[in-house]
CSV table of C-alpha atoms and ligand atoms in Angstrom, one decimal:
chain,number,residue,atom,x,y,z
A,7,UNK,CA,62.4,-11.7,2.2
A,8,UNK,CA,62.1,-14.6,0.0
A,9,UNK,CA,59.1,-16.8,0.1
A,10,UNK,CA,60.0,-20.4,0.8
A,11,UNK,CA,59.2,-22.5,-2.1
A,12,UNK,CA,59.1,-26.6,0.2
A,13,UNK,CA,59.2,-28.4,-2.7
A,14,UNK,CA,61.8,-27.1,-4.6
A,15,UNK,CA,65.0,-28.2,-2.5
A,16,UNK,CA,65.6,-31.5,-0.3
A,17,UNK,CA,65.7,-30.1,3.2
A,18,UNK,CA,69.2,-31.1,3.4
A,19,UNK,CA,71.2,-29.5,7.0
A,20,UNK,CA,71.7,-26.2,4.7
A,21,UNK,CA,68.7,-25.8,3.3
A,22,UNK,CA,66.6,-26.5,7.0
A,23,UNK,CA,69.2,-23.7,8.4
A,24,UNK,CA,67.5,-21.8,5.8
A,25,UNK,CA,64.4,-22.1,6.3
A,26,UNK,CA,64.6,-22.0,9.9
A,27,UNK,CA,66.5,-18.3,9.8
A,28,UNK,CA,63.6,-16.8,7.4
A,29,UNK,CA,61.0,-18.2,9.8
A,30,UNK,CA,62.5,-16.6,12.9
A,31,UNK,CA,63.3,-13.6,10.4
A,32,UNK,CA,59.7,-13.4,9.6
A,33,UNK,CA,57.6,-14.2,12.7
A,34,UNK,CA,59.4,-12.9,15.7
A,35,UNK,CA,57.1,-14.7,18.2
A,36,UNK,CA,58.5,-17.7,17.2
A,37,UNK,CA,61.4,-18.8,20.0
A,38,UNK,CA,63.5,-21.6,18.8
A,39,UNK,CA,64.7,-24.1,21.8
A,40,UNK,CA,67.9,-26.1,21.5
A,41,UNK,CA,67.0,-29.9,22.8
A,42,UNK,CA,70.0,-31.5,22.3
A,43,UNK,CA,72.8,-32.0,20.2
A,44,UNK,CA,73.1,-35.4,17.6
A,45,UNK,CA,75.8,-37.6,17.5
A,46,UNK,CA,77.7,-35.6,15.5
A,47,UNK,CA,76.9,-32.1,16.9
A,48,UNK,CA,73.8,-31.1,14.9
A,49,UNK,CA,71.4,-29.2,16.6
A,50,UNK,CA,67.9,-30.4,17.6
A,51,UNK,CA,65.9,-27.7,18.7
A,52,UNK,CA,62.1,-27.4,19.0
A,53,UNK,CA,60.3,-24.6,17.6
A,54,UNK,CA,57.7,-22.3,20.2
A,55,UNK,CA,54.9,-20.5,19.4
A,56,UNK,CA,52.4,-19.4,22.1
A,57,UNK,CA,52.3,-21.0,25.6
A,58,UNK,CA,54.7,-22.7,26.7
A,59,UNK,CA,53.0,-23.8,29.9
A,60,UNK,CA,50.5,-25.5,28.1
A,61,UNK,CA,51.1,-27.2,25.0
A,62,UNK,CA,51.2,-29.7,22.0
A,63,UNK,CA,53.9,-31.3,20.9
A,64,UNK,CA,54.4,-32.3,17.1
A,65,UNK,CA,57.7,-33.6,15.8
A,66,UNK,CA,58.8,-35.8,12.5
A,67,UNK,CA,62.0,-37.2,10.8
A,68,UNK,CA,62.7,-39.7,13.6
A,69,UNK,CA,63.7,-41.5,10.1
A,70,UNK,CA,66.3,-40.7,8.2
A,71,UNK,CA,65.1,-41.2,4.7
A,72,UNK,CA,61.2,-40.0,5.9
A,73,UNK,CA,62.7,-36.6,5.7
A,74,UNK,CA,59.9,-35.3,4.0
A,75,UNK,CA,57.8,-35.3,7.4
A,76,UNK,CA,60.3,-32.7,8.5
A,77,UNK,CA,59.1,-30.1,5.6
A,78,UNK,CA,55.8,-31.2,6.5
A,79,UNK,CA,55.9,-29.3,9.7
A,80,UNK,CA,58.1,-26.7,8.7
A,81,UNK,CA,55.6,-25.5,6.3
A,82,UNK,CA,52.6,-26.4,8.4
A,83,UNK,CA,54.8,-23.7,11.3
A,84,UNK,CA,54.7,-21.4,8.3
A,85,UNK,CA,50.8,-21.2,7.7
A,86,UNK,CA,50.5,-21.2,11.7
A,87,UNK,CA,52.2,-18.3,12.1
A,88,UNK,CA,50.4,-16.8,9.3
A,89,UNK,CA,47.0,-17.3,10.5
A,90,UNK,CA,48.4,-16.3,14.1
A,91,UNK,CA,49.4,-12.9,12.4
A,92,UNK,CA,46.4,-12.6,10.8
A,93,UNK,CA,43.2,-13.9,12.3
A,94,UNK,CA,42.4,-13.0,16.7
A,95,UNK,CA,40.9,-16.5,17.2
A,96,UNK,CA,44.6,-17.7,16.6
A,97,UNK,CA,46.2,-15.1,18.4
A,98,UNK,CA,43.6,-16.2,21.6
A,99,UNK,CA,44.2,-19.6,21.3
A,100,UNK,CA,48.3,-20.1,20.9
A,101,UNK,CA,48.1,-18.1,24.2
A,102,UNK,CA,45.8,-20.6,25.8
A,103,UNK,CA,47.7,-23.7,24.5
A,104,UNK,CA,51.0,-23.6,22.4
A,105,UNK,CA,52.2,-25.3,20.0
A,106,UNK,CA,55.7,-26.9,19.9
A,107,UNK,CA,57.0,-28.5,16.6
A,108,UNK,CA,60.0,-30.0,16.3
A,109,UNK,CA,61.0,-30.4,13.0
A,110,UNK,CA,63.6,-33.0,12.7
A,111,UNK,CA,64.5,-35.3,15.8
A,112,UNK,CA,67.1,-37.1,13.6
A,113,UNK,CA,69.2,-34.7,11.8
A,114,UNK,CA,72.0,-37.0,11.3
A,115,UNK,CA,70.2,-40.1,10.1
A,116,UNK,CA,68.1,-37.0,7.6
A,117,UNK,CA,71.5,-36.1,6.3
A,118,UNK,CA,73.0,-39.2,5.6
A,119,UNK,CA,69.9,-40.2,3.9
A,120,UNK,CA,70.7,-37.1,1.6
A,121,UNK,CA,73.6,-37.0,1.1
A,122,UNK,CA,75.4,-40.4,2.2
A,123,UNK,CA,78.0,-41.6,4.6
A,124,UNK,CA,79.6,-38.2,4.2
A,125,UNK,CA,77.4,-37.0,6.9
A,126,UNK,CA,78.2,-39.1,9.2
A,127,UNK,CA,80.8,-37.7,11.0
A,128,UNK,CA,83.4,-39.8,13.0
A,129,UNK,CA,80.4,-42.7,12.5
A,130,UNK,CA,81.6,-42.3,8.7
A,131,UNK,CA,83.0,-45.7,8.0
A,132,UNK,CA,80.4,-47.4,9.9
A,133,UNK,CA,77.5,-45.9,7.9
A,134,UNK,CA,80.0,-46.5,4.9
A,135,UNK,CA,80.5,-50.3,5.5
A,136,UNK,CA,76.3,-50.5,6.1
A,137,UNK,CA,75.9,-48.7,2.7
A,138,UNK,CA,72.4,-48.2,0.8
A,139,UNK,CA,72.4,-44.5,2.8
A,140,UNK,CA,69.4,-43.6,0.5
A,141,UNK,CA,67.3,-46.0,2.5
A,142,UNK,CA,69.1,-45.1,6.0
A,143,UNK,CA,66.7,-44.8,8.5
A,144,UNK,CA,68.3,-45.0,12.1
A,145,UNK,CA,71.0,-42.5,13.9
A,146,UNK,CA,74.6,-41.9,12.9
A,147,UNK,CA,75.5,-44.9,14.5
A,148,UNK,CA,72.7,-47.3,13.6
A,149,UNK,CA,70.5,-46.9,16.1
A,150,UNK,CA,66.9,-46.9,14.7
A,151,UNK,CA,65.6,-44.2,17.0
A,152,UNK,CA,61.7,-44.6,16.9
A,153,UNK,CA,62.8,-48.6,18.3
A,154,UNK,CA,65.2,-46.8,21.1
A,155,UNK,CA,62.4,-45.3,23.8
A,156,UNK,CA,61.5,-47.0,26.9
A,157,UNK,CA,57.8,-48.6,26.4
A,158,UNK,CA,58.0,-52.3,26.6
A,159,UNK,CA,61.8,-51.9,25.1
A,160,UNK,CA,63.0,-55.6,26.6
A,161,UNK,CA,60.2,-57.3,24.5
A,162,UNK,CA,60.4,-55.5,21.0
A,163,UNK,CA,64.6,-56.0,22.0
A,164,UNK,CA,63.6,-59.9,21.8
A,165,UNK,CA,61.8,-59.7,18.8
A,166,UNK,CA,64.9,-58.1,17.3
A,167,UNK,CA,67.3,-60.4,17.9
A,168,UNK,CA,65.1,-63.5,16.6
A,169,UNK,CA,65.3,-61.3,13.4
A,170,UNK,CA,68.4,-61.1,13.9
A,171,UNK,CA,68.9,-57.8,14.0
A,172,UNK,CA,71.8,-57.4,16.7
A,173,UNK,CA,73.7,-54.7,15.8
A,174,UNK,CA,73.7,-51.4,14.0
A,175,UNK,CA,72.0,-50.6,11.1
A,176,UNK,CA,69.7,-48.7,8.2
A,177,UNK,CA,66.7,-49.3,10.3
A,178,UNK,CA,65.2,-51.6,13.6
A,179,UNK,CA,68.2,-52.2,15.8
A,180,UNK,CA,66.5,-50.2,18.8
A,181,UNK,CA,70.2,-49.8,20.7
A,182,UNK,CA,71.5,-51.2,23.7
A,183,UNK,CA,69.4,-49.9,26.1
A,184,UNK,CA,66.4,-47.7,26.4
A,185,UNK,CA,67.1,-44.2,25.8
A,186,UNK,CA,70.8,-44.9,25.1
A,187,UNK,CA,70.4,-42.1,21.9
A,188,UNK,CA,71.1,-38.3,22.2
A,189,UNK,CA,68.3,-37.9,19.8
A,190,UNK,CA,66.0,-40.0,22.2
A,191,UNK,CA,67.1,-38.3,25.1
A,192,UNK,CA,66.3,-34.7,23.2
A,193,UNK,CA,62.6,-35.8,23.2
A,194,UNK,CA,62.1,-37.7,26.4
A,195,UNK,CA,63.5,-35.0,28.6
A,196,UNK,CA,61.5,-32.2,26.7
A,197,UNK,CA,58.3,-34.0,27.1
A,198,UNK,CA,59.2,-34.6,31.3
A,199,UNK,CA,59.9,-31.4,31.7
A,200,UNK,CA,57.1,-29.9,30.3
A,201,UNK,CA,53.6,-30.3,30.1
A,202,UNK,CA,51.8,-31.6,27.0
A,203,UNK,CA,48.0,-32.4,26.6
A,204,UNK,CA,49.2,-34.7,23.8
A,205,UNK,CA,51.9,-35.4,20.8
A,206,UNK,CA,52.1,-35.9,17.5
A,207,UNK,CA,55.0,-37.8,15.5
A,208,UNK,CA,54.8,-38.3,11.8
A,209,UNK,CA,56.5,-40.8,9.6
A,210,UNK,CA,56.2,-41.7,6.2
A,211,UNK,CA,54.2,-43.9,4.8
A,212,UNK,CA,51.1,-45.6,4.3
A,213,UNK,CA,48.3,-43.4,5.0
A,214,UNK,CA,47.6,-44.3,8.8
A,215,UNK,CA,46.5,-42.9,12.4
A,216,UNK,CA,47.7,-45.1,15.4
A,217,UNK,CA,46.5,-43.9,18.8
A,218,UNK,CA,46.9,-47.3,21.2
A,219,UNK,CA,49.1,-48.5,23.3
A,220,UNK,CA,48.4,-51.8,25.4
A,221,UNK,CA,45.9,-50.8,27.8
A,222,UNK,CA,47.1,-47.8,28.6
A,223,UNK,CA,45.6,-45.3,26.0
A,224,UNK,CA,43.7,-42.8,27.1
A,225,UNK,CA,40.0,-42.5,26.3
A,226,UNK,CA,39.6,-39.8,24.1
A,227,UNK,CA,42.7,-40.8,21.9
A,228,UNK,CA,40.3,-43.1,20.0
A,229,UNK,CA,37.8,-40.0,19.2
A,230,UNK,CA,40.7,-38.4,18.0
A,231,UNK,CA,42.0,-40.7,15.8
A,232,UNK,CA,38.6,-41.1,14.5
A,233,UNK,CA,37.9,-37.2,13.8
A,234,UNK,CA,41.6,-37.0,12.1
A,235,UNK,CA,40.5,-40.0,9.8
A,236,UNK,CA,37.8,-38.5,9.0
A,237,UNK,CA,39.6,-35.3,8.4
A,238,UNK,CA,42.4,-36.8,6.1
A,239,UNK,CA,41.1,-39.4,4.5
A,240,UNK,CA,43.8,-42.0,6.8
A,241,UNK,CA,43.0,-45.2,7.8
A,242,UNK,CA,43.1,-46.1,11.6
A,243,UNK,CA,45.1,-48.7,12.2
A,244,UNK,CA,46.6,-50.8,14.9
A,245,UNK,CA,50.8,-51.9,15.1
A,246,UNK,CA,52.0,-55.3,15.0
A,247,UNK,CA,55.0,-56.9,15.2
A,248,UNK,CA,58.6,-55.3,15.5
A,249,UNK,CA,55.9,-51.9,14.8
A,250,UNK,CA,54.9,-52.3,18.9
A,251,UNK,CA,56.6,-50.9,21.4
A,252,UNK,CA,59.9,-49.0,21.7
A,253,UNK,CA,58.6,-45.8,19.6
A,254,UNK,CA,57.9,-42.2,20.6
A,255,UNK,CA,54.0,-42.7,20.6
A,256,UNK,CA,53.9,-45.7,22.9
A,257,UNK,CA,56.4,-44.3,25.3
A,258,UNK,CA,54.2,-41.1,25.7
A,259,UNK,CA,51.5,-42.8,26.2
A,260,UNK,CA,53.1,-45.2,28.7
A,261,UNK,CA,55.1,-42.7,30.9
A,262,UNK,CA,53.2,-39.4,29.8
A,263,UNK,CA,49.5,-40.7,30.3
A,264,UNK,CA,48.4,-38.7,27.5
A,265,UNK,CA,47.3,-39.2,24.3
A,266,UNK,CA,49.6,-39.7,21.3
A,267,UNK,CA,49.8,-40.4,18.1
A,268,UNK,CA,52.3,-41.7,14.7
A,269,UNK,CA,50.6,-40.5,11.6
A,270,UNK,CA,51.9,-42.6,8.5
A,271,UNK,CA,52.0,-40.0,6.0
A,272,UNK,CA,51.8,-40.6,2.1
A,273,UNK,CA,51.5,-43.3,-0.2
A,274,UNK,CA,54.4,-45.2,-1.9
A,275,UNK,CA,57.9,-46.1,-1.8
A,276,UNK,CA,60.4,-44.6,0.7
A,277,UNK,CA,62.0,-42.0,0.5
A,278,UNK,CA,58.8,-40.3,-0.8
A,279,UNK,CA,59.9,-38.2,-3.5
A,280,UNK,CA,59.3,-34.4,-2.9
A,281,UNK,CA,57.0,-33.8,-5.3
A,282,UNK,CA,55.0,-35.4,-3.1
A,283,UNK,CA,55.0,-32.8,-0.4
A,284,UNK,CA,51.8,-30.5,-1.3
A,285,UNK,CA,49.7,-33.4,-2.1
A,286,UNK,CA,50.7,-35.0,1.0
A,287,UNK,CA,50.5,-31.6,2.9
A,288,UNK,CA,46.9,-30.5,1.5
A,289,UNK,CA,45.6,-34.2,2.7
A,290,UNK,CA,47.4,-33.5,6.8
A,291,UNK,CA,47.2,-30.2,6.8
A,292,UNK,CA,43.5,-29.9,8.4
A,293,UNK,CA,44.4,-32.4,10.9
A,294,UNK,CA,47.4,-30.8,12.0
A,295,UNK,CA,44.9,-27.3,12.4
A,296,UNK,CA,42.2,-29.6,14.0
A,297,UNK,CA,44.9,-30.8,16.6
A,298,UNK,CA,45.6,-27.0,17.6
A,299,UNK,CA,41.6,-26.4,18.6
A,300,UNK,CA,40.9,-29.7,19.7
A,301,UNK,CA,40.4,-30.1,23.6
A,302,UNK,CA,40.8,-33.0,25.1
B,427,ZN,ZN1,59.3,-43.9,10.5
Protein backbone atom coordinates (compact mmCIF):
# COMPACT_ATOMS: atom_id res chain seq x y z
CA UNK A 1 0.00 0.00 0.00
CA UNK A 2 1.27 3.25 -0.93
CA UNK A 3 2.42 5.73 1.65
CA UNK A 4 0.49 8.99 1.43
CA UNK A 5 2.73 11.73 0.52
CA UNK A 6 0.09 15.26 2.02
CA UNK A 7 1.93 17.57 0.38
CA UNK A 8 2.29 16.45 -2.87
CA UNK A 9 -1.39 16.71 -4.35
CA UNK A 10 -4.23 19.42 -3.45
CA UNK A 11 -6.76 17.34 -1.61
CA UNK A 12 -9.14 17.90 -4.33
CA UNK A 13 -12.75 15.45 -4.07
CA UNK A 14 -10.45 12.64 -5.85
CA UNK A 15 -7.59 12.88 -4.14
CA UNK A 16 -9.50 13.01 -0.28
CA UNK A 17 -11.41 9.75 -1.77
CA UNK A 18 -8.02 8.61 -1.83
CA UNK A 19 -6.79 9.11 0.97
CA UNK A 20 -9.68 8.27 2.84
CA UNK A 21 -9.87 4.49 1.14
CA UNK A 22 -5.99 3.82 2.08
CA UNK A 23 -6.82 4.87 5.60
CA UNK A 24 -9.76 2.57 6.06
CA UNK A 25 -7.50 0.03 3.90
CA UNK A 26 -4.83 0.40 6.39
CA UNK A 27 -6.33 0.80 9.96
CA UNK A 28 -9.40 -1.26 10.09
CA UNK A 29 -10.51 0.18 13.49
CA UNK A 30 -11.17 3.20 11.88
CA UNK A 31 -15.29 3.38 11.04
CA UNK A 32 -16.09 6.16 8.75
CA UNK A 33 -19.72 7.82 9.55
CA UNK A 34 -21.72 9.55 6.79
CA UNK A 35 -23.13 13.09 8.38
CA UNK A 36 -24.82 14.40 5.68
CA UNK A 37 -24.78 15.06 2.19
CA UNK A 38 -23.63 18.81 0.58
CA UNK A 39 -25.55 20.75 -1.61
CA UNK A 40 -24.52 19.00 -4.39
CA UNK A 41 -24.42 15.40 -3.05
CA UNK A 42 -20.82 15.11 -1.63
CA UNK A 43 -20.47 13.19 1.20
CA UNK A 44 -19.58 14.45 4.72
CA UNK A 45 -18.74 11.81 6.89
CA UNK A 46 -16.77 11.86 10.23
CA UNK A 47 -14.05 9.59 10.81
CA UNK A 48 -14.22 7.14 14.36
CA UNK A 49 -11.56 5.77 16.16
CA UNK A 50 -12.10 4.50 19.64
CA UNK A 51 -15.19 5.31 21.86
CA UNK A 52 -17.78 6.49 20.55
CA UNK A 53 -19.64 7.09 23.79
CA UNK A 54 -17.18 9.41 24.87
CA UNK A 55 -15.49 11.56 22.64
CA UNK A 56 -13.66 14.65 20.98
CA UNK A 57 -14.65 16.10 18.12
CA UNK A 58 -12.10 17.88 15.64
CA UNK A 59 -13.16 19.08 12.24
CA UNK A 60 -11.67 21.71 9.55
CA UNK A 61 -12.41 23.14 5.98
CA UNK A 62 -15.58 24.94 7.01
CA UNK A 63 -13.75 27.28 4.30
CA UNK A 64 -13.52 26.60 1.12
CA UNK A 65 -10.10 27.97 0.10
CA UNK A 66 -8.64 26.90 3.93
CA UNK A 67 -8.60 23.47 2.54
CA UNK A 68 -5.34 22.91 3.79
CA UNK A 69 -6.89 22.36 7.45
CA UNK A 70 -8.65 19.35 5.92
CA UNK A 71 -5.00 17.57 5.22
CA UNK A 72 -4.14 18.75 8.43
CA UNK A 73 -6.37 16.25 10.13
CA UNK A 74 -6.18 13.70 7.66
CA UNK A 75 -2.56 13.31 8.32
CA UNK A 76 -2.80 14.02 11.96
CA UNK A 77 -5.74 10.57 11.80
CA UNK A 78 -2.77 8.93 10.12
CA UNK A 79 -0.03 9.28 12.95
CA UNK A 80 -3.14 8.49 15.46
CA UNK A 81 -3.74 5.40 14.18
CA UNK A 82 -0.17 4.71 14.01
CA UNK A 83 0.62 5.28 17.53
CA UNK A 84 -2.80 3.47 18.38
CA UNK A 85 -1.15 0.38 16.49
CA UNK A 86 1.84 0.78 18.04
CA UNK A 87 2.07 2.04 21.54
CA UNK A 88 -0.77 0.32 24.71
CA UNK A 89 -1.11 3.75 26.31
CA UNK A 90 -2.94 4.70 23.00
CA UNK A 91 -4.67 1.65 22.60
CA UNK A 92 -6.09 2.29 26.57
CA UNK A 93 -6.92 5.66 25.99
CA UNK A 94 -8.98 5.75 22.46
CA UNK A 95 -11.06 3.18 24.35
CA UNK A 96 -11.60 5.58 27.28
CA UNK A 97 -12.40 8.62 25.09
CA UNK A 98 -12.47 8.61 21.19
CA UNK A 99 -11.61 10.60 18.82
CA UNK A 100 -13.87 11.83 15.97
CA UNK A 101 -12.27 13.93 13.02
CA UNK A 102 -14.10 15.19 10.50
CA UNK A 103 -12.11 16.14 7.83
CA UNK A 104 -13.90 18.49 5.62
CA UNK A 105 -17.40 19.95 6.66
CA UNK A 106 -17.47 21.87 3.29
CA UNK A 107 -16.69 19.76 0.53
CA UNK A 108 -18.35 21.78 -2.04
CA UNK A 109 -17.06 25.24 -1.14
CA UNK A 110 -13.22 22.92 -0.85
CA UNK A 111 -13.87 21.96 -4.42
CA UNK A 112 -14.80 25.04 -5.97
CA UNK A 113 -11.98 26.61 -4.34
CA UNK A 114 -9.85 24.00 -6.41
CA UNK A 115 -11.09 23.65 -9.10
CA UNK A 116 -13.75 26.64 -9.84
CA UNK A 117 -17.37 26.99 -10.60
CA UNK A 118 -17.20 23.58 -12.26
CA UNK A 119 -17.81 22.17 -9.01
CA UNK A 120 -20.55 23.68 -8.25
CA UNK A 121 -23.13 21.61 -9.41
CA UNK A 122 -26.69 23.01 -10.37
CA UNK A 123 -25.27 26.26 -8.03
CA UNK A 124 -22.78 26.54 -11.27
CA UNK A 125 -23.81 29.83 -12.64
CA UNK A 126 -24.23 31.34 -9.41
CA UNK A 127 -20.67 30.55 -8.16
CA UNK A 128 -19.81 31.57 -11.89
CA UNK A 129 -21.41 35.02 -11.90
CA UNK A 130 -19.60 35.56 -8.10
CA UNK A 131 -16.25 34.53 -9.68
CA UNK A 132 -12.71 34.75 -7.93
CA UNK A 133 -13.44 30.73 -6.95
CA UNK A 134 -9.74 30.68 -5.74
CA UNK A 135 -10.72 32.86 -2.82
CA UNK A 136 -14.33 31.06 -2.33
CA UNK A 137 -14.94 30.45 1.02
CA UNK A 138 -18.69 29.77 1.75
CA UNK A 139 -21.06 26.77 0.44
CA UNK A 140 -22.10 25.99 -3.09
CA UNK A 141 -24.61 28.43 -2.87
CA UNK A 142 -22.93 31.26 -0.97
CA UNK A 143 -23.53 30.61 2.22
CA UNK A 144 -20.47 31.25 4.41
CA UNK A 145 -20.94 28.29 6.76
CA UNK A 146 -18.79 29.14 9.86
CA UNK A 147 -21.47 32.62 9.93
CA UNK A 148 -24.59 29.99 9.50
CA UNK A 149 -24.80 28.34 13.25
CA UNK A 150 -27.22 29.44 15.83
CA UNK A 151 -25.15 31.43 18.60
CA UNK A 152 -26.27 35.02 18.68
CA UNK A 153 -27.03 34.57 14.67
CA UNK A 154 -29.76 37.66 14.68
CA UNK A 155 -26.88 40.05 15.78
CA UNK A 156 -23.80 38.99 13.60
CA UNK A 157 -27.06 38.90 10.80
CA UNK A 158 -27.23 42.80 11.63
CA UNK A 159 -23.78 43.42 11.35
CA UNK A 160 -23.96 41.78 7.92
CA UNK A 161 -26.29 43.75 6.30
CA UNK A 162 -24.73 47.26 7.50
CA UNK A 163 -21.76 45.67 5.50
CA UNK A 164 -23.83 45.10 3.21
CA UNK A 165 -23.46 41.82 2.75
CA UNK A 166 -27.07 40.56 1.87
CA UNK A 167 -26.90 37.97 -0.33
CA UNK A 168 -24.71 35.10 -1.41
CA UNK A 169 -21.26 35.10 -1.68
CA UNK A 170 -17.19 34.01 -1.43
CA UNK A 171 -17.37 34.55 2.21
CA UNK A 172 -19.69 36.26 5.33
CA UNK A 173 -23.19 36.08 4.17
CA UNK A 174 -24.25 33.69 7.19
CA UNK A 175 -27.72 32.55 5.19
CA UNK A 176 -31.12 33.19 5.86
CA UNK A 177 -31.60 31.58 8.92
CA UNK A 178 -29.67 29.72 11.51
CA UNK A 179 -28.80 26.30 10.42
CA UNK A 180 -30.50 26.83 7.01
CA UNK A 181 -27.11 24.77 5.47
CA UNK A 182 -26.83 20.97 4.97
CA UNK A 183 -23.22 21.32 5.87
CA UNK A 184 -24.39 23.07 9.21
CA UNK A 185 -26.87 20.78 9.88
CA UNK A 186 -24.16 17.71 9.40
CA UNK A 187 -22.38 19.15 12.41
CA UNK A 188 -25.07 20.38 14.73
CA UNK A 189 -26.99 17.18 14.69
CA UNK A 190 -23.70 15.06 15.21
CA UNK A 191 -22.71 17.07 18.10
CA UNK A 192 -26.70 16.71 19.80
CA UNK A 193 -26.68 13.45 19.35
CA UNK A 194 -23.60 12.49 20.75
CA UNK A 195 -21.65 13.32 23.60
CA UNK A 196 -18.40 15.38 23.36
CA UNK A 197 -16.14 16.63 26.27
CA UNK A 198 -15.09 19.32 23.75
CA UNK A 199 -14.39 20.33 19.93
CA UNK A 200 -11.99 21.53 17.83
CA UNK A 201 -12.38 23.44 14.39
CA UNK A 202 -9.47 24.68 12.47
CA UNK A 203 -9.25 27.44 9.92
CA UNK A 204 -6.51 28.99 8.25
CA UNK A 205 -4.76 31.69 9.19
CA UNK A 206 -3.05 33.68 11.58
CA UNK A 207 -1.54 31.68 14.21
CA UNK A 208 -4.39 31.91 16.97
CA UNK A 209 -6.32 29.95 19.80
CA UNK A 210 -9.93 31.36 20.57
CA UNK A 211 -11.69 29.63 23.47
CA UNK A 212 -14.58 32.36 24.61
CA UNK A 213 -17.74 32.88 24.01
CA UNK A 214 -19.81 35.70 25.92
CA UNK A 215 -20.10 34.55 29.32
CA UNK A 216 -20.78 31.35 28.63
CA UNK A 217 -17.23 29.61 28.33
CA UNK A 218 -16.51 27.07 30.44
CA UNK A 219 -13.76 27.37 33.07
CA UNK A 220 -11.17 25.22 32.09
CA UNK A 221 -11.38 26.34 28.23
CA UNK A 222 -9.04 29.23 29.20
CA UNK A 223 -6.28 26.62 30.72
CA UNK A 224 -6.60 24.93 27.63
CA UNK A 225 -6.09 27.57 25.38
CA UNK A 226 -3.27 28.55 27.45
CA UNK A 227 -1.43 24.92 27.53
CA UNK A 228 -2.07 24.68 23.52
CA UNK A 229 -0.32 28.26 23.21
CA UNK A 230 2.26 27.19 24.94
CA UNK A 231 2.35 24.06 23.00
CA UNK A 232 2.35 25.68 19.47
CA UNK A 233 3.75 28.62 19.71
CA UNK A 234 -0.13 30.42 18.86
CA UNK A 235 -1.22 33.47 20.20
CA UNK A 236 -4.55 33.52 22.30
CA UNK A 237 -6.77 35.73 21.05
CA UNK A 238 -10.22 37.09 21.40
CA UNK A 239 -12.91 37.64 18.03
CA UNK A 240 -14.28 40.90 17.17
CA UNK A 241 -16.44 42.15 14.83
CA UNK A 242 -18.36 40.12 12.05
CA UNK A 243 -15.53 37.27 13.75
CA UNK A 244 -18.34 36.89 16.83
CA UNK A 245 -20.97 34.82 16.82
CA UNK A 246 -22.64 32.62 14.20
CA UNK A 247 -19.48 29.99 14.02
CA UNK A 248 -19.11 26.39 15.09
CA UNK A 249 -17.06 27.24 18.25
CA UNK A 250 -19.48 29.76 19.69
CA UNK A 251 -22.50 27.66 19.00
CA UNK A 252 -20.91 24.69 20.91
CA UNK A 253 -20.14 26.53 23.53
CA UNK A 254 -23.59 28.20 23.73
CA UNK A 255 -25.87 25.03 23.24
CA UNK A 256 -23.20 22.27 24.06
CA UNK A 257 -21.83 23.81 27.41
CA UNK A 258 -18.55 22.59 26.63
CA UNK A 259 -15.46 23.82 25.75
CA UNK A 260 -14.46 24.64 22.20
CA UNK A 261 -12.22 26.01 20.25
CA UNK A 262 -11.14 27.68 16.33
CA UNK A 263 -7.47 27.32 15.94
CA UNK A 264 -6.12 29.90 13.17
CA UNK A 265 -3.61 27.79 11.60
CA UNK A 266 -0.50 29.28 9.58
CA UNK A 267 0.86 32.31 8.55
CA UNK A 268 0.14 34.27 5.32
CA UNK A 269 -2.03 34.72 2.49
CA UNK A 270 -5.12 32.51 1.86
CA UNK A 271 -5.27 29.88 0.29
CA UNK A 272 -2.09 28.78 2.16
CA UNK A 273 -0.05 27.20 -0.39
CA UNK A 274 0.63 23.45 0.35
CA UNK A 275 4.05 23.59 0.89
CA UNK A 276 3.04 24.87 3.80
CA UNK A 277 1.41 21.79 5.23
CA UNK A 278 4.51 20.07 7.31
CA UNK A 279 5.64 23.29 8.71
CA UNK A 280 2.19 24.09 9.72
CA UNK A 281 1.61 20.49 10.80
CA UNK A 282 4.93 20.01 12.95
CA UNK A 283 3.83 23.46 14.82
CA UNK A 284 -0.26 21.76 15.64
CA UNK A 285 0.58 18.57 15.67
CA UNK A 286 1.42 18.39 19.62
CA UNK A 287 -1.64 20.21 20.42
CA UNK A 288 -3.78 18.09 18.41
CA UNK A 289 -1.98 14.87 20.63
CA UNK A 290 -2.23 17.04 23.81
CA UNK A 291 -6.11 17.39 23.14
CA UNK A 292 -6.42 13.51 22.94
CA UNK A 293 -4.88 13.06 26.82
CA UNK A 294 -6.11 16.16 28.19
CA UNK A 295 -9.03 15.76 30.80
CA UNK A 296 -11.08 18.28 31.34
ZN1 LIG B 1 -12.13 29.99 8.22
Amino acid sequence: MENITFDSQLPTEARRKYILQNLLDRYKFVEKISLAKSLTGRDIYALQIGSKDNSILFTAAYHGMEWLTSLLLFRFVYDLCEKVEREKEYRYLIKKRGVTVVPCVNPDGVEISLVGPNAAGKYKSLVEKIGETESWQANARGVDINHNFNAAWENLHKREIKMNIIGPGRTRFGGKTPESEPETRAITNLCRNRYFEYALALHSQGEEIYWDYENKTPAVSKQMAGIMAEISGYKVSRPEGLAVGGGFKDWFIDEINRPAFTIEVGKGKNPLPISDLNPVYNKIKDVLFFLTKFKS
